[in-house]
Short mmCIF file of C-alpha atoms in Angstrom, two decimals:
data_model
loop_
_atom_site.label_atom_id
_atom_site.label_comp_id
_atom_site.label_asym_id
_atom_site.label_seq_id
_atom_site.Cartn_x
_atom_site.Cartn_y
_atom_site.Cartn_z
CA MET A 1 7.22 -28.62 2.97
CA ASP A 2 7.78 -28.45 -1.21
CA LYS A 3 10.89 -26.88 -2.24
CA PRO A 4 10.00 -23.53 -3.95
CA THR A 5 10.55 -24.25 -7.37
CA SER A 6 12.59 -22.10 -9.64
CA ASP A 7 8.97 -20.35 -11.38
CA ASP A 8 8.55 -19.59 -7.74
CA ARG A 9 11.59 -18.06 -7.04
CA THR A 10 11.21 -15.88 -10.15
CA ALA A 11 7.21 -15.03 -9.08
CA GLN A 12 8.55 -14.18 -5.95
CA ALA A 13 11.42 -12.30 -7.21
CA ASP A 14 9.29 -10.10 -9.62
CA LEU A 15 6.85 -9.19 -6.81
CA VAL A 16 9.51 -7.26 -4.81
CA ALA A 17 9.55 -5.53 -8.28
CA LEU A 18 6.04 -4.79 -8.80
CA ASP A 19 6.11 -3.63 -4.93
CA ALA A 20 8.79 -1.14 -6.31
CA HIS A 21 7.06 0.17 -8.95
CA ALA A 22 3.80 0.88 -7.11
CA VAL A 23 5.85 2.41 -3.78
CA ARG A 24 7.57 4.94 -6.79
CA THR A 25 4.32 5.79 -8.28
CA SER A 26 3.41 7.12 -4.78
CA VAL A 27 6.66 8.97 -4.88
CA GLU A 28 6.09 10.55 -8.19
CA LEU A 29 2.50 11.41 -7.58
CA VAL A 30 3.65 13.24 -3.83
CA ALA A 31 6.06 14.80 -5.69
CA ARG A 32 2.99 16.72 -7.54
CA VAL A 33 1.92 17.88 -4.00
CA ARG A 34 1.69 21.47 -2.92
CA PRO A 35 1.66 23.54 0.74
CA GLY A 36 -2.33 24.02 -0.08
CA ASP A 37 -3.11 20.76 -1.06
CA LEU A 38 -2.16 18.63 2.23
CA SER A 39 -5.63 20.00 3.73
CA ARG A 40 -7.77 18.51 1.01
CA PRO A 41 -9.72 15.62 1.93
CA THR A 42 -8.75 11.88 0.18
CA PRO A 43 -11.07 8.67 -0.38
CA CYS A 44 -9.88 7.52 3.13
CA ILE A 45 -12.67 8.93 5.37
CA GLY A 46 -11.25 11.60 7.73
CA TRP A 47 -7.94 11.72 6.36
CA THR A 48 -6.36 14.93 4.51
CA LEU A 49 -3.60 14.61 2.30
CA TYR A 50 -1.57 15.17 4.91
CA GLY A 51 -2.50 12.21 7.19
CA LEU A 52 -2.53 9.95 4.22
CA LEU A 53 0.96 10.90 3.64
CA ALA A 54 1.98 10.47 7.13
CA HIS A 55 0.13 7.06 7.11
CA MET A 56 1.41 5.65 3.72
CA ALA A 57 5.30 7.12 5.62
CA THR A 58 4.75 5.11 8.59
CA GLN A 59 3.95 1.90 7.08
CA HIS A 60 6.96 2.05 4.99
CA TYR A 61 9.58 2.41 8.02
CA GLY A 62 7.16 -0.32 9.80
CA PHE A 63 7.49 -2.82 7.04
CA ALA A 64 11.17 -2.03 6.54
CA ALA A 65 11.21 -3.16 10.20
CA ALA A 66 9.36 -6.68 9.58
CA SER A 67 11.73 -7.04 6.95
CA ARG A 68 14.65 -7.41 9.49
CA GLY A 69 12.51 -9.26 11.83
CA ASP A 70 12.04 -6.69 14.21
CA GLY A 71 8.74 -6.94 15.12
CA ASP A 72 8.60 -3.35 17.27
CA PRO A 73 4.88 -1.79 17.77
CA ALA A 74 6.83 1.53 18.02
CA HIS A 75 8.14 1.56 14.27
CA TRP A 76 3.96 1.45 13.42
CA LYS A 77 3.21 4.56 15.63
CA LEU A 78 2.41 7.62 13.33
CA ARG A 79 5.11 9.89 12.39
CA SER A 80 5.37 13.46 11.30
CA LEU A 81 7.09 14.01 7.71
CA GLY A 82 8.37 17.27 9.21
CA ASP A 83 8.85 20.88 7.34
CA ASP A 84 8.91 19.29 3.97
CA PRO A 85 6.06 16.25 3.50
CA VAL A 86 6.89 16.11 0.19
CA ALA A 87 11.15 14.76 1.06
CA GLY A 88 9.77 13.05 4.45
CA TYR A 89 7.36 10.68 2.47
CA ARG A 90 10.42 9.85 -0.26
CA ALA A 91 12.74 9.64 2.26
CA SER A 92 10.43 6.73 3.75
CA ALA A 93 9.43 5.05 0.24
CA GLU A 94 13.61 4.72 0.11
CA HIS A 95 14.00 3.61 3.22
CA VAL A 96 11.19 0.59 3.03
CA LEU A 97 12.81 0.03 -1.25
CA THR A 98 15.93 -0.72 0.27
CA ALA A 99 14.94 -2.91 3.02
CA PHE A 100 13.31 -4.64 0.56
CA ALA A 101 15.73 -5.17 -1.58
CA ALA A 102 18.10 -6.95 0.52
CA ASP A 103 19.64 -10.98 -0.39
CA GLY A 104 16.82 -13.46 1.07
CA VAL A 105 13.82 -10.75 1.79
CA LEU A 106 11.68 -13.04 0.37
CA ASP A 107 13.19 -16.06 2.79
CA ARG A 108 12.24 -14.22 6.17
CA MET A 109 9.40 -14.09 8.68
CA PHE A 110 7.47 -10.63 8.59
CA PRO A 111 6.42 -9.73 12.03
CA LEU A 112 3.51 -7.17 11.60
CA PRO A 113 1.83 -5.99 14.82
CA GLU A 114 -0.64 -4.23 13.09
CA PHE A 115 -2.38 -7.56 12.33
CA GLY A 116 -2.11 -9.37 15.64
CA SER A 117 0.28 -9.17 18.62
CA GLY A 118 2.68 -11.93 17.59
CA ARG A 119 2.09 -12.61 13.96
CA SER A 120 4.39 -12.80 11.36
CA PHE A 121 4.14 -13.79 7.98
CA PRO A 122 6.15 -15.43 5.03
CA GLY A 123 8.12 -12.42 3.28
CA ALA A 124 6.19 -13.22 -0.22
CA GLN A 125 3.22 -12.84 1.42
CA ALA A 126 3.91 -9.47 3.59
CA ILE A 127 5.10 -7.75 0.32
CA GLY A 128 2.20 -8.71 -1.24
CA PHE A 129 0.46 -7.07 1.24
CA HIS A 130 2.62 -3.94 1.09
CA LEU A 131 1.70 -3.82 -2.62
CA ILE A 132 -1.55 -3.58 -2.88
CA ASP A 133 -1.85 -0.84 -0.35
CA TYR A 134 0.82 1.32 -2.41
CA VAL A 135 -1.50 0.43 -5.52
CA VAL A 136 -4.55 1.29 -3.57
CA HIS A 137 -2.78 4.56 -1.67
CA SER A 138 -1.79 5.63 -4.94
CA TRP A 139 -5.19 5.59 -6.42
CA ASP A 140 -6.10 7.62 -3.65
CA LEU A 141 -3.56 10.33 -4.15
CA ALA A 142 -3.88 10.44 -7.59
CA LYS A 143 -7.99 10.99 -7.25
CA THR A 144 -6.95 13.60 -4.52
CA LEU A 145 -5.12 15.44 -6.68
CA GLY A 146 -7.20 15.15 -9.79
CA VAL A 147 -4.64 13.06 -11.85
CA ASP A 148 -4.61 9.88 -13.83
CA VAL A 149 -2.56 7.11 -12.50
CA GLY A 150 -1.92 3.86 -14.16
CA PHE A 151 -0.10 0.88 -13.41
CA PRO A 152 1.10 -2.19 -15.62
CA PRO A 153 -0.95 -5.02 -16.23
CA GLU A 154 1.15 -7.75 -14.27
CA LEU A 155 1.06 -5.45 -11.83
CA LEU A 156 -2.20 -4.84 -11.73
CA GLU A 157 -3.01 -8.75 -11.83
CA VAL A 158 -0.62 -9.32 -8.81
CA ALA A 159 -2.60 -6.57 -7.29
CA LEU A 160 -6.42 -7.95 -8.14
CA ASP A 161 -5.06 -12.05 -6.60
CA VAL A 162 -4.39 -9.69 -3.25
CA ALA A 163 -7.13 -7.49 -3.04
CA ARG A 164 -9.58 -10.61 -3.68
CA ALA A 165 -7.79 -12.63 -0.62
CA VAL A 166 -8.37 -10.20 1.43
CA PRO A 167 -11.02 -11.43 4.32
CA GLY A 168 -14.61 -9.55 3.80
CA GLY A 169 -17.32 -9.59 6.44
CA GLU A 170 -17.94 -7.84 9.69
CA ALA A 171 -13.88 -7.83 9.67
CA ARG A 172 -14.57 -4.40 7.27
CA LEU A 173 -16.95 -2.62 9.57
CA ALA A 174 -14.62 -2.70 12.48
CA PRO A 175 -13.40 0.62 13.73
CA GLY A 176 -10.13 1.19 12.04
CA ALA A 177 -10.61 -1.78 9.75
CA ALA A 178 -7.80 -1.03 6.42
CA PHE A 179 -10.42 -1.64 4.29
CA ALA A 180 -13.92 -0.63 3.51
CA PRO A 181 -16.86 -3.39 2.61
CA ALA A 182 -16.42 -4.35 -1.29
CA LEU A 183 -18.03 -2.24 -3.80
CA THR A 184 -20.80 -3.85 -6.54
CA ARG A 185 -18.48 -2.54 -9.89
CA PRO A 186 -20.51 -1.62 -12.94
CA GLY A 187 -17.74 -2.03 -15.46
CA GLY A 188 -14.56 0.32 -15.60
CA SER A 189 -10.81 -1.21 -15.75
CA ARG A 190 -9.14 -3.30 -13.85
CA LEU A 191 -7.88 -0.69 -11.42
CA ASP A 192 -11.52 0.30 -11.02
CA GLU A 193 -12.23 -3.26 -10.01
CA ILE A 194 -9.48 -3.62 -7.24
CA VAL A 195 -10.25 -0.51 -5.25
CA ALA A 196 -14.42 -1.35 -5.38
CA ILE A 197 -12.70 -4.98 -4.29
CA LEU A 198 -11.45 -2.75 -1.24
CA GLY A 199 -13.90 -0.82 -0.69
CA ARG A 200 -13.35 2.67 -2.52
CA SER A 201 -15.90 3.82 -4.90
CA PRO A 202 -14.28 4.15 -8.23
CA SER A 203 -16.23 7.68 -9.02
CA TRP A 204 -14.97 8.87 -5.81
CA PRO A 205 -15.56 12.06 -4.65
CA ASP A 206 -19.35 11.32 -5.22
CA GLN A 207 -18.61 8.87 -2.39
CA THR A 208 -15.90 8.39 0.39
CA PHE A 209 -14.77 4.58 1.96
CA HIS A 210 -11.74 3.71 3.75
#
């Protein structure tokens, strides 16, 4: 295998920073949440806003554990957000940001049991998975709260590449699939394109997908 070039290293380091930007965007959106919002429906069919936040927080802890080489499925078991869901979510975000900022994280293999028992992925690929989740889930949050969300162009370009690489076909129809089948996107923004590829309707709540 060829050794990574300096350009490869720079791109991978940028990936960590872009992922952190997506996570911090989600934290800023969650800070807008009020108790009465927690029962709102979201673009993730069957999930209230509370359920979405609990899922997002759980994923943070799961990916953080994976970054340390810990593939125990218990880390991916849905967590309670406690008495203060906003603070609970913020704590989970800080936890994963600290984990991903560790020296050498991109050189590690991440065991990700949610992708199949015994499966591990290179650090850069795993963090790419995390990044696309938090771009899309930030969009979910913004739609649920009725506010706008934006990302820098360089982050959206990386997210688009990851979204295009997500397998389609029958896998998108399986129970518990992370994303619904891709939708046709007649125009719109780059973020609209990303969420449509991953089965969300940019015009939600006219349509609801998960």
